Coordinates of C-alpha atoms in Angstrom, one line a residue:
X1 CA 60.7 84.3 115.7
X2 CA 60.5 82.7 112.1
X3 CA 60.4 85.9 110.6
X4 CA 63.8 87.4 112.2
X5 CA 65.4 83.5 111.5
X6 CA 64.4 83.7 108.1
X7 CA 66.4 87.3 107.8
X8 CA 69.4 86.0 110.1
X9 CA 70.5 82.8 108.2
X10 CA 71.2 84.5 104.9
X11 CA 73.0 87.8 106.7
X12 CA 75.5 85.0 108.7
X13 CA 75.7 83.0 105.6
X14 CA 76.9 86.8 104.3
X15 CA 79.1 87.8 106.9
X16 CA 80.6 84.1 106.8
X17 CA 81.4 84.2 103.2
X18 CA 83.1 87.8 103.9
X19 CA 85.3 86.3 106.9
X20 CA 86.4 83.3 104.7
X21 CA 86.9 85.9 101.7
X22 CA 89.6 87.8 103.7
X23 CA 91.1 85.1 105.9
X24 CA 91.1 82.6 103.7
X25 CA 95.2 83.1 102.8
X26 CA 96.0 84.2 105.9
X27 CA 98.1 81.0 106.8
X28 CA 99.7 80.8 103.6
X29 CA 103.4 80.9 104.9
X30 CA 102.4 78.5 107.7
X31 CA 104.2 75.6 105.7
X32 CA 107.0 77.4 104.0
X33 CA 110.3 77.6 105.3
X34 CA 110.7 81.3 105.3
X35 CA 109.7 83.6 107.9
X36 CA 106.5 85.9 107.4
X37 CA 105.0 89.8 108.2
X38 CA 102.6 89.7 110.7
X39 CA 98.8 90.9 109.4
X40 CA 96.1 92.8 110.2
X41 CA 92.0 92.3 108.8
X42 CA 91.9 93.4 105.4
X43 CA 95.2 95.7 105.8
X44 CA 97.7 92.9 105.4
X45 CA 100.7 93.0 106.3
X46 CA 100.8 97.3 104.7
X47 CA 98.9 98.7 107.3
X48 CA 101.8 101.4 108.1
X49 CA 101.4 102.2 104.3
X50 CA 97.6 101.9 104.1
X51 CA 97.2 103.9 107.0
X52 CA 99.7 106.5 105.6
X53 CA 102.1 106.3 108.9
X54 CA 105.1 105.5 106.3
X55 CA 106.0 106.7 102.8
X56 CA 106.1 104.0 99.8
X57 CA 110.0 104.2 99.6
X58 CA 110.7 104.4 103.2
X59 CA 108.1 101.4 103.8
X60 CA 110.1 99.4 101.2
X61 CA 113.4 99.7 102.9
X62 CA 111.3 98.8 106.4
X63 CA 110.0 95.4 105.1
X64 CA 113.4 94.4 102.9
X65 CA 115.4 95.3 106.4
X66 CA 113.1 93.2 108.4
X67 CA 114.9 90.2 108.1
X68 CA 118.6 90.8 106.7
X69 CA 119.4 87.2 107.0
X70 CA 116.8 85.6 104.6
X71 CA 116.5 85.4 100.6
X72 CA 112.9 85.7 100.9
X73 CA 109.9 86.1 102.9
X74 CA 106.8 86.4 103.1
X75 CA 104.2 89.1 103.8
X76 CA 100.2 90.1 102.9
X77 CA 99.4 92.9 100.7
X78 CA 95.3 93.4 102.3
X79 CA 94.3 89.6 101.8
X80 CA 97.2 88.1 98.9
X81 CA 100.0 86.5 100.1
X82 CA 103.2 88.0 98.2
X83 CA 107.3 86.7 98.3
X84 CA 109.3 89.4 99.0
X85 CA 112.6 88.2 97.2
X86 CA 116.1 89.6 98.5
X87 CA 118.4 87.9 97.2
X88 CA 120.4 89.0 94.1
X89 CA 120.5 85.8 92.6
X90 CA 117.4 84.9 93.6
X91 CA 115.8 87.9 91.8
X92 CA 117.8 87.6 88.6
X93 CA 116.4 84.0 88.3
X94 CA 112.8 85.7 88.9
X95 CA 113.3 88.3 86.7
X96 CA 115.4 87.1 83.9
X97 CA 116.5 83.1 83.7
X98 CA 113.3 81.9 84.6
X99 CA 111.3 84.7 83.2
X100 CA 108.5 82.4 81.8
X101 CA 107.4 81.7 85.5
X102 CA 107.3 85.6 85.8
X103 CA 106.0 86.7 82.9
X104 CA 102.9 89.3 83.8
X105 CA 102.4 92.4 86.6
X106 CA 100.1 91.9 89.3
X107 CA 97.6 92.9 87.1
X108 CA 95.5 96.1 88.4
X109 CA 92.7 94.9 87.7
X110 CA 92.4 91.6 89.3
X111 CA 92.4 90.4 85.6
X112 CA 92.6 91.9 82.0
X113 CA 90.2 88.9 80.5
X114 CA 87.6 91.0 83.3
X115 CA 88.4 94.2 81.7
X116 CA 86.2 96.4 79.5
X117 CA 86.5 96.7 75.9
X118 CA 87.0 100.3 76.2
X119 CA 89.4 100.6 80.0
X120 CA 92.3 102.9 79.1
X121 CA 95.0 101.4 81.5
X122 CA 93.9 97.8 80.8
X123 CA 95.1 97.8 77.0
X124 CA 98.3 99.5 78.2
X125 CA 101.7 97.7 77.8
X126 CA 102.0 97.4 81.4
X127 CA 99.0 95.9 81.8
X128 CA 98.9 93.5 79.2
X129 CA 99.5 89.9 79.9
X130 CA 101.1 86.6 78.4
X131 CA 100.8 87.0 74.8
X132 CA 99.6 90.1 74.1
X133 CA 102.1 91.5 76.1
X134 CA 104.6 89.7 74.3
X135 CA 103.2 91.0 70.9
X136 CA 102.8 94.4 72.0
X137 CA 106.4 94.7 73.7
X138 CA 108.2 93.4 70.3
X139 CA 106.3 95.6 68.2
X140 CA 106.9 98.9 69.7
X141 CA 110.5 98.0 71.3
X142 CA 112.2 98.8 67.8
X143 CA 110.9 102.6 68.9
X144 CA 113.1 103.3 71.8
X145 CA 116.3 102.3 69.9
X146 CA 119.0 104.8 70.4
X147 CA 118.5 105.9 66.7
X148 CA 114.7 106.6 67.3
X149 CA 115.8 108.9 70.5
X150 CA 118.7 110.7 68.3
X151 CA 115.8 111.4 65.9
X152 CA 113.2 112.8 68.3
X153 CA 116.0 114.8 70.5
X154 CA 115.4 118.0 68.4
X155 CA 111.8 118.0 69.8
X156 CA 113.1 117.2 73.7
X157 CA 115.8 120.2 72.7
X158 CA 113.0 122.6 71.8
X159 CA 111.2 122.0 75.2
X160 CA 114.2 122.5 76.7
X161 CA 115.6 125.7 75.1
X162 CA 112.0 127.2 75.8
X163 CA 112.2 126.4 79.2
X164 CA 115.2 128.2 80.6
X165 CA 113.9 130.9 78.0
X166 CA 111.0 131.3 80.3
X167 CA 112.8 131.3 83.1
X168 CA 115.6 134.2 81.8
X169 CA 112.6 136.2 81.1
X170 CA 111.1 135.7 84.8
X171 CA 114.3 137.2 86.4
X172 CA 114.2 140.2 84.2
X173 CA 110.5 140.7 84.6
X174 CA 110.7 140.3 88.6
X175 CA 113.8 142.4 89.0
X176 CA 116.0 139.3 90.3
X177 CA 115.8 135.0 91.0
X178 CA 112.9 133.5 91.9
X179 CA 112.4 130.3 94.3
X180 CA 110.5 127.9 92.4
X181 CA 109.0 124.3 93.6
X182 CA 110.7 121.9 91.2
X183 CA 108.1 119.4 91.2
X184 CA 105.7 121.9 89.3
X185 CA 108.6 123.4 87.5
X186 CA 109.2 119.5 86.3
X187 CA 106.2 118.4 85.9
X188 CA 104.7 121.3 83.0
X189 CA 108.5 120.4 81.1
X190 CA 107.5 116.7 81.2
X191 CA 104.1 117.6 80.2
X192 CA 105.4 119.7 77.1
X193 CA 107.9 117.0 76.3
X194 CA 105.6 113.8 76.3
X195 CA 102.9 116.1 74.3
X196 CA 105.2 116.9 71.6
X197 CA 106.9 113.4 71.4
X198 CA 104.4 111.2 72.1
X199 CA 100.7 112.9 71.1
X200 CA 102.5 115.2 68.4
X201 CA 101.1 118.1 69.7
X202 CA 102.7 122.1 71.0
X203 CA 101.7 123.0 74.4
X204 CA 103.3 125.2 76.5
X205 CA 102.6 124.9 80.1
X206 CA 104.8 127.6 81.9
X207 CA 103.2 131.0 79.7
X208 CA 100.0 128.7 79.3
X209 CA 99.5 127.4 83.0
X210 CA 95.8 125.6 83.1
X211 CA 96.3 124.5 78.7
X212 CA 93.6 121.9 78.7
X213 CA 96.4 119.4 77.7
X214 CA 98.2 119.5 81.4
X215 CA 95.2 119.9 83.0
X216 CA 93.5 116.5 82.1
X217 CA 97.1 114.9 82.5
X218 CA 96.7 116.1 85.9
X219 CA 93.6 115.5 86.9
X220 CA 94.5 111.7 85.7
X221 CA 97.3 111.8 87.8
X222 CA 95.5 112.1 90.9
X223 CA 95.9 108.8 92.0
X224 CA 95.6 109.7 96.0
X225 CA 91.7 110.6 95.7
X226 CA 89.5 108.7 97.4
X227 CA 87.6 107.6 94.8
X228 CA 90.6 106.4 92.8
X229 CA 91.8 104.7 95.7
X230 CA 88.2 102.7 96.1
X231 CA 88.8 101.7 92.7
X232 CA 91.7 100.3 93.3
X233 CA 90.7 98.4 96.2
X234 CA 87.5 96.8 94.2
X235 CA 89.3 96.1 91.4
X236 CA 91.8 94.2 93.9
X237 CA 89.1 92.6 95.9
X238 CA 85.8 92.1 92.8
X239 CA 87.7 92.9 89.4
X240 CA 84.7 90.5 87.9
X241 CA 82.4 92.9 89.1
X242 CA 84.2 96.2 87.8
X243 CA 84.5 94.6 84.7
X244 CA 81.2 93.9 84.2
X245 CA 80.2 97.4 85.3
X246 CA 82.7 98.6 82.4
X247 CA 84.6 100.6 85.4
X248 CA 88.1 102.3 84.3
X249 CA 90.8 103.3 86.6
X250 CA 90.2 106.8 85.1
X251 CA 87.9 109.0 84.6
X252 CA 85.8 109.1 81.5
X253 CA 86.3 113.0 80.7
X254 CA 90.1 112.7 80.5
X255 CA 90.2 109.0 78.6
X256 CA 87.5 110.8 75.8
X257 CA 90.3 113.6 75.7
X258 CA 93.2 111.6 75.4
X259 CA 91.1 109.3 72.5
X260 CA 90.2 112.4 70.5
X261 CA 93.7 113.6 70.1
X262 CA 95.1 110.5 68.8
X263 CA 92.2 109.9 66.7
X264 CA 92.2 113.7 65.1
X265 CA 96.0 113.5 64.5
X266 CA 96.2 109.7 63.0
X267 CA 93.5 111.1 60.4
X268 CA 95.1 114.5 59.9
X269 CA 98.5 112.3 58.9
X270 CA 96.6 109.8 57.2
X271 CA 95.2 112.3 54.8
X272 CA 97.6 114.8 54.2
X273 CA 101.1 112.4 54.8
X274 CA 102.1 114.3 57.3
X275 CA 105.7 112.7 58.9
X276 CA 107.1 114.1 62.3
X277 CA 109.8 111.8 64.1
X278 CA 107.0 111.2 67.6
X279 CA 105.4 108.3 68.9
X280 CA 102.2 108.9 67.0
X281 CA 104.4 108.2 63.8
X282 CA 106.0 105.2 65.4
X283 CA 103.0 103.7 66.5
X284 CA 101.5 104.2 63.2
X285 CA 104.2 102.3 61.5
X286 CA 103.9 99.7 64.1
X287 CA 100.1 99.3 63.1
X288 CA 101.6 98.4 59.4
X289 CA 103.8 96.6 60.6
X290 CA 106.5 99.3 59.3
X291 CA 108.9 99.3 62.5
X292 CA 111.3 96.4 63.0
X293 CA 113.7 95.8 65.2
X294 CA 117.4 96.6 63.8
X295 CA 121.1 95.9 65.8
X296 CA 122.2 99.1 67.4
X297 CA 125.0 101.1 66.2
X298 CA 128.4 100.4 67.5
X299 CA 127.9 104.0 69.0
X300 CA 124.5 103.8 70.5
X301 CA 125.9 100.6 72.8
X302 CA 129.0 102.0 73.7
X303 CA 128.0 105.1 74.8
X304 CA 124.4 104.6 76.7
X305 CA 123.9 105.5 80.0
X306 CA 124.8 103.0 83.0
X307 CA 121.0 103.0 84.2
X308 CA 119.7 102.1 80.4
X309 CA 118.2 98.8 80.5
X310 CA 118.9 95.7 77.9
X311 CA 115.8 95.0 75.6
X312 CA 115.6 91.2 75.7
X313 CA 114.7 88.9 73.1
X314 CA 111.0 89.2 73.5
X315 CA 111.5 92.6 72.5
X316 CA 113.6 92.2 69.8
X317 CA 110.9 89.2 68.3
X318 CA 110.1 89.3 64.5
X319 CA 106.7 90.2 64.2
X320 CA 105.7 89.5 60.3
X321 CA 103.3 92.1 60.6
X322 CA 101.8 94.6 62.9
X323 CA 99.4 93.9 65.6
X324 CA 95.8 94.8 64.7
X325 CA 96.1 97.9 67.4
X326 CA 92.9 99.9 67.7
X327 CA 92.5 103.2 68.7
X328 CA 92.0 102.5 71.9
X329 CA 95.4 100.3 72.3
X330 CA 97.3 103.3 70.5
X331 CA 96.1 105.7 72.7
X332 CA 96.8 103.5 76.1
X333 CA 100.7 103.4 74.6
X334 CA 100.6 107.2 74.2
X335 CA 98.6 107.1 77.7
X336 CA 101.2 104.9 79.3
X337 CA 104.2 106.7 78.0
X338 CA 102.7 110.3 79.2
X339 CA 102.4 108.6 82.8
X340 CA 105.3 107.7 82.9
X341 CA 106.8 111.0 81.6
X342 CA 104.6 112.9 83.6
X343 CA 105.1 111.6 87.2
X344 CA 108.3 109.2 86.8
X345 CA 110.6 111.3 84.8
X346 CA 109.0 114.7 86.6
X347 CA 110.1 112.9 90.3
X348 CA 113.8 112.1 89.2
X349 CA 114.2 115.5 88.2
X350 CA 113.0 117.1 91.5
X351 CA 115.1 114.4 94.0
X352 CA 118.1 115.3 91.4
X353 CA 117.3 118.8 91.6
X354 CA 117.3 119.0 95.2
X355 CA 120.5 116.9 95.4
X356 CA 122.3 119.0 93.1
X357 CA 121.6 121.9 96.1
X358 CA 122.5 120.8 98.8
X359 CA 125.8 118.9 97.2
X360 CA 127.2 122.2 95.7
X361 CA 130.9 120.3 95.0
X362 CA 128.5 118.1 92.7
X363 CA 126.8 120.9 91.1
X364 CA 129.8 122.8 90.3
X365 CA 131.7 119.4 89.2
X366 CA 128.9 118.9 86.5
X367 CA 128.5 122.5 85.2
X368 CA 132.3 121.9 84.3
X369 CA 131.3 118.9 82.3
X370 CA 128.6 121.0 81.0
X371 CA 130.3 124.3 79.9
X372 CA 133.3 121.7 78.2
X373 CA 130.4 120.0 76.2
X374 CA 129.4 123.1 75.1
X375 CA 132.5 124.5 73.8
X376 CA 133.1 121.5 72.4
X377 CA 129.7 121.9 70.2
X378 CA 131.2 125.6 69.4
X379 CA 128.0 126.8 70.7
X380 CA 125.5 125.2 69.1
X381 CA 122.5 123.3 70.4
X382 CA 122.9 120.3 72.5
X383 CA 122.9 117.3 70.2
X384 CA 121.7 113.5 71.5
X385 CA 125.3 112.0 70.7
X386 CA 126.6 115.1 73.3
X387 CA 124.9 113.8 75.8
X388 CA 125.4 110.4 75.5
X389 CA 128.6 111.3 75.7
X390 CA 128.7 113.1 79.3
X391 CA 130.5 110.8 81.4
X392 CA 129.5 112.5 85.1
X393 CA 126.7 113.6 83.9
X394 CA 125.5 110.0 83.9
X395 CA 127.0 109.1 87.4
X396 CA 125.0 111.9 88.5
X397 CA 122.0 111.1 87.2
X398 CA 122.5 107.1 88.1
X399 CA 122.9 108.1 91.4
X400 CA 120.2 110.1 91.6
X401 CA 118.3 107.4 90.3
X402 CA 119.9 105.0 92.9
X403 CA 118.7 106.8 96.2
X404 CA 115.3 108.2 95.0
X405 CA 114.1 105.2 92.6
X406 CA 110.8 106.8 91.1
X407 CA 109.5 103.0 91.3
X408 CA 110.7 101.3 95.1
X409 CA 109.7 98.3 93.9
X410 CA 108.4 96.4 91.0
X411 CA 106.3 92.9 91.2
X412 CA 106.1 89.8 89.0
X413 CA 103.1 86.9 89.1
X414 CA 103.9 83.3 89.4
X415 CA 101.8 82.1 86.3
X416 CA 102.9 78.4 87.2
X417 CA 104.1 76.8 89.8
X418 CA 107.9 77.6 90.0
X419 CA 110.2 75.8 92.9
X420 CA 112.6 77.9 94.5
X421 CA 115.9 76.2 95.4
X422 CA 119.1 77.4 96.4
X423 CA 120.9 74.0 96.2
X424 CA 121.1 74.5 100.2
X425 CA 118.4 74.7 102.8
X426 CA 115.9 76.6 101.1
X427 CA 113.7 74.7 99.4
X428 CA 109.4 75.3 98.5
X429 CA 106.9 76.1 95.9
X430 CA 105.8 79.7 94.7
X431 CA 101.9 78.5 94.1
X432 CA 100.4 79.2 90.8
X433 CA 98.8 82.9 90.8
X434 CA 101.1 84.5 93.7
X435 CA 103.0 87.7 93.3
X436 CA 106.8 88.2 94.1
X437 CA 107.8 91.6 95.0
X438 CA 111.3 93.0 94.2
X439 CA 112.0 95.7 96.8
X440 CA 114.5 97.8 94.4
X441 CA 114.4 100.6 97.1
X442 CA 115.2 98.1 100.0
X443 CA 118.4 96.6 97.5
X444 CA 119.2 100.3 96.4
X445 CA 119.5 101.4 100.3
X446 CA 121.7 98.0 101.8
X447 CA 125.2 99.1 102.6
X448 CA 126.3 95.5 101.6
X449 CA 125.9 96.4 97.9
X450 CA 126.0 100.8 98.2
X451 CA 128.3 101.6 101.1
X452 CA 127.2 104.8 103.0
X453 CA 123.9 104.4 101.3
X454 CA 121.9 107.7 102.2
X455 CA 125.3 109.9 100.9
X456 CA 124.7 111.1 97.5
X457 CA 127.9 110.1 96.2
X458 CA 128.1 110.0 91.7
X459 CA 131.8 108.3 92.1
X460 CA 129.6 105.4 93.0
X461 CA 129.0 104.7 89.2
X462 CA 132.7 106.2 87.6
X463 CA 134.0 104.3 84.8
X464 CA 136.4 102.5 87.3
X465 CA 133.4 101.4 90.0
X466 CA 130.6 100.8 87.7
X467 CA 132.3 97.3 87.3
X468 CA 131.5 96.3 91.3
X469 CA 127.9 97.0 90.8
X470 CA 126.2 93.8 90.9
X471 CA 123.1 94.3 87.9
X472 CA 120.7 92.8 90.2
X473 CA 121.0 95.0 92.9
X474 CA 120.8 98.4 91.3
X475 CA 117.0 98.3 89.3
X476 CA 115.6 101.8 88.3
X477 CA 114.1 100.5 85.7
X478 CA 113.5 97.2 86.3
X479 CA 114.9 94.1 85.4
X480 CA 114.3 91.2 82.6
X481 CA 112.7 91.3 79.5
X482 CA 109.3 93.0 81.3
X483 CA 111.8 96.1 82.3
X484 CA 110.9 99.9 81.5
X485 CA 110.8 100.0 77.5
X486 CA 111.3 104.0 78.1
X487 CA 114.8 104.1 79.4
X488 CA 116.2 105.3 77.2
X489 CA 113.5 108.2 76.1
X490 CA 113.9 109.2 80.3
X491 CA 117.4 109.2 80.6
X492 CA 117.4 111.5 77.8
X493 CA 114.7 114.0 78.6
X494 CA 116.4 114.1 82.2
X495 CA 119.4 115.1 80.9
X496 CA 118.7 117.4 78.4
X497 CA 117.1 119.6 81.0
X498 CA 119.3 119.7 83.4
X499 CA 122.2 120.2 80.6
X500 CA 120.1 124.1 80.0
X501 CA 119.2 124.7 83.4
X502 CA 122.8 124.8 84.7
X503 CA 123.7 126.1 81.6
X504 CA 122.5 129.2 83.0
X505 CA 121.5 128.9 86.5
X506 CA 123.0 127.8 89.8
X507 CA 120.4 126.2 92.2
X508 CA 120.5 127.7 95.2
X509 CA 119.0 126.7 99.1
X510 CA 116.6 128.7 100.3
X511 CA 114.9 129.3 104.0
X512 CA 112.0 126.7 102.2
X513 CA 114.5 123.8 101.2
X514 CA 113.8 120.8 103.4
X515 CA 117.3 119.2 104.7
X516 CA 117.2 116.6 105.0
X517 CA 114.4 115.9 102.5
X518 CA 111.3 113.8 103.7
X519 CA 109.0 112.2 101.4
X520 CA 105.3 112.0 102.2
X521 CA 103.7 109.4 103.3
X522 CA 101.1 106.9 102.6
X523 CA 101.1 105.0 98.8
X524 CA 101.2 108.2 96.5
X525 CA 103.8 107.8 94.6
X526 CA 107.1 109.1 95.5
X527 CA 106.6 112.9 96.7
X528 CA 108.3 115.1 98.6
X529 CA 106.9 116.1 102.2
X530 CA 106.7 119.7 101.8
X531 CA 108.1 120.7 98.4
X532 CA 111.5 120.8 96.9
X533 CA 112.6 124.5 96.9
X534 CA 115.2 125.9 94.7
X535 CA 116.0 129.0 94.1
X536 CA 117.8 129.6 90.3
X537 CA 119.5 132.0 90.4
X538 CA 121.4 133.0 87.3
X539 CA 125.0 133.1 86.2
X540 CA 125.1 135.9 84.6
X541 CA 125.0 137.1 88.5

């Protein structure tokens, strides 16, 4: 009997500690005046995401819809309480006015003080917190200026022109169009773009398929395997542990690969003053402090796309010189640039795509834009300034952007206590250490701000209704100065593309197409259910 009570004290003291672990929050939103998501154990208040019995998007518009009345509310994401803020004043104060409340991500890893010297995603800019952030975000903002993009379009171009190449060659091969999946077909362009523009390397992933390059990029982008996902979860739940264990959210094979090609090509340059206008270059002026921040041209401003997003004044800080950036930090900016390339960029595409095919007046309407642009170059190659000038080209892409937002929502962390107050009813405290949610998805999808929201409709964002957008309610890229740096690099790459694709192909339905489109569930990102099929057929035909 002393024996088994010896054994049974400890495992309740155990199983107590657990309970308390997860419940501990649980009443959270007892005493604030806002109404909260019920919760489950563990799951929170995301079990229909967890569970994968809603997609990411479609779960978003669920929760922002659950009460249409209120500014905010709140909810449990497994055991952390989190504000969901709906209220487009309420966010811009979040996300912009009172941005030194907001300042960092929920971080991934519980937090980056915990994180290895070597993690990958950890040294990342969106990662990075307070600070370091700060630093980091001022010195590489002055490379994503509209100049930097008109200097790397040539490379984007390239991509591009070999491409629809590929694909002219296919129908002559085969005899006739082919259907494609335009998920794959997007992703390997993505892949080429982001390895030429930010790693400063060739590959070419349609005649080279499995090149080791795509491959890893992949693999790394497998974020719905189990394994990944238990990572998550414990770096949620123990990040002091995984930190101490020296635990990345990747895989050790495919960070060595990415660290080896930055290494190799900063010492190849190095040694032979080798110059090409990519992110390698950039970042290596950045390290010397090289690349400062300089006023847009009067061009660049007037003509950027509606979705491009402000870089604030933490971005356009004066940083004497260069952050002391070691390999590893270069190589997590190339790293975070290729994810975002890779899966972010890839997704708009294929939703766009897939619109374009089943909105035919659309399609035709923008090829028109497209063959006058062309004529208009005489026939030459697609410049940056050509582009930037393509007025429905933009609504299109905006709208695109607007009912399949690669990222349904974004979060901020309270890093001091911040009081919410409308001036009033609504009156409390965001603690210290709680995360606000900003459900773009939930905003992008309210007929109160995007009437008829599920119709794809570009007229939405013309010259002459672009003005009745409110800024807070249409967030692709984020909002405040902690926004997407990229913009502009993805609005550009997306365009290009689908400026030489329709340049000589129509995309056509076939028996495969899913109308309407379903995206799959669970938290992966946002994917189609089955595949987008497209059939490109060309004009020529």
């Amino acid at each position: 009997m002393e024996i088994n009570l010896f054994y049974l004290v400890p495992v309740l003291a155990l199983l107590y500690s657990v309970y308390y672990y997860v419940t501990k929050d649980s009443q959270y939103f007892h005493d604030k005046p806002i109404p909260s998501m019920a919760t489950q154990p563990l799951l929170g208040s995301s079990g229909r995401l967890l569970l994968k019995k809603a997609a990411f998007h479609e779960w978003v518009i669920e929760i922002y819809n659950k009460y249409p009345l209120v500014k905010v509310f709140g909810m449990h994401d497994m055991t952390a309480p989190v504000f969901v803020v709906r209220d487009p004043e309420l966010i811009k104060r979040v996300g912009v006015k009172d941005f030194d409340y907001f300042v960092n991500h929920r971080p991934v890893f519980g937090n980056t003080d915990n994180v290895s010297s070597d993690a990958l995603f950890g040294r990342t800019l969106l990662a990075l917190r307070d600070q370091k952030w700060r630093d980091m975000r001022a010195t590489l903002s002055p490379a994503f200026t509209g100049s930097k993009m008109r200097q790397m379009f040539d490379l984007v171009g390239e991509c591009c022109a070999e491409m629809v190449k590929f694909y002219k060659d296919e129908v002559r091969s085969k005899g006739g169009p082919q259907e494609h999946e335009m998920k794959d077909v997007f992703t390997r362009y993505a892949n080429d773009v982001i390895a030429t523009c930010a790693f400063g390397i060739k590959v070419d992933s349609l005649r080279n398929a499995e090149n080791e390059f795509y491959m890893n990029g992949k693999k790394m982008m497998m974020l719905q395997r189990p394994i990944v996902a238990v990572k998550l979860i414990c770096f949620r739940l123990v990040p002091k542990l995984m930190g101490w264990l020296g635990l990345d959210l990747f895989d050790t094979e495919q960070r060595d690969y990415f660290v080896e090609i930055i290494r190799d090509t900063v010492r190849t340059r190095d040694q032979r003053g080798i110059v090409r206008p990519d992110m390698v270059n950039l970042l290596m002026q950045a390290r010397r402090g090289a690349l400062k921040h300089q006023k847009e041209a009067k061009e660049d401003e007037e003509m950027k796309g509606f979705a491009t997003v402000e870089e604030s004044e933490v971005g356009r800080a004066h940083i004497s010189k260069g952050i002391e950036m070691s390999e590893t930090e270069m190589v997590a900016q190339c790293l975070i640039f290729f994810l975002a390339g890779f899966d972010t960029t890839s997704t708009c595409l294929t939703f766009l795509a897939h619109e374009l095919t089943v909105n035919r007046d659309v399609q035709d309407k923008l090829y028109e834009e497209i063959r006058e642009t062309k004529e208009s170059l005489g026939g030459g190659p697609l410049t940056y300034d050509a582009v930037q000038k393509m007025q429905y080209m933009d609504m299109v892409v905006s709208e695109a952007l607007r009912m399949w937002a690669p990222a349904p929502l974004t979060d901020r962390v309270c890093v001091r206590d911040y009081v919410v107050d409308d001036g009033e009813h609504l009156r409390f405290t965001i603690d210290k250490g709680t995360c606000v949610y900003i459900p773009i998805a939930g905003l992008h999808h309210d007929p109160q701000y995007f009437p008829n929201p599920k119709k794809f409709e570009p007229e939405r964002f013309s010259p002459e209704n672009r003005d009745k957008i409110n800024p807070s309610t249409y967030l692709p890229f984020g909002i405040g100065p902690r926004n997407c740096i990229g913009s502009r690099f993805a609005l550009m790459e997306v365009k290009a593309i689908i400026y030489y694709m329709l340049m000589e192909f129509t995309f056509e339905k076939t028996p495969n197409t899913q109308i309407p489109l379903r995206v799959a569930k669970g938290f992966a990102g946002m994917r189609s259910e089955k595949g987008v099929f497209v059939e490109l057929r060309p004009r020529s035909q």
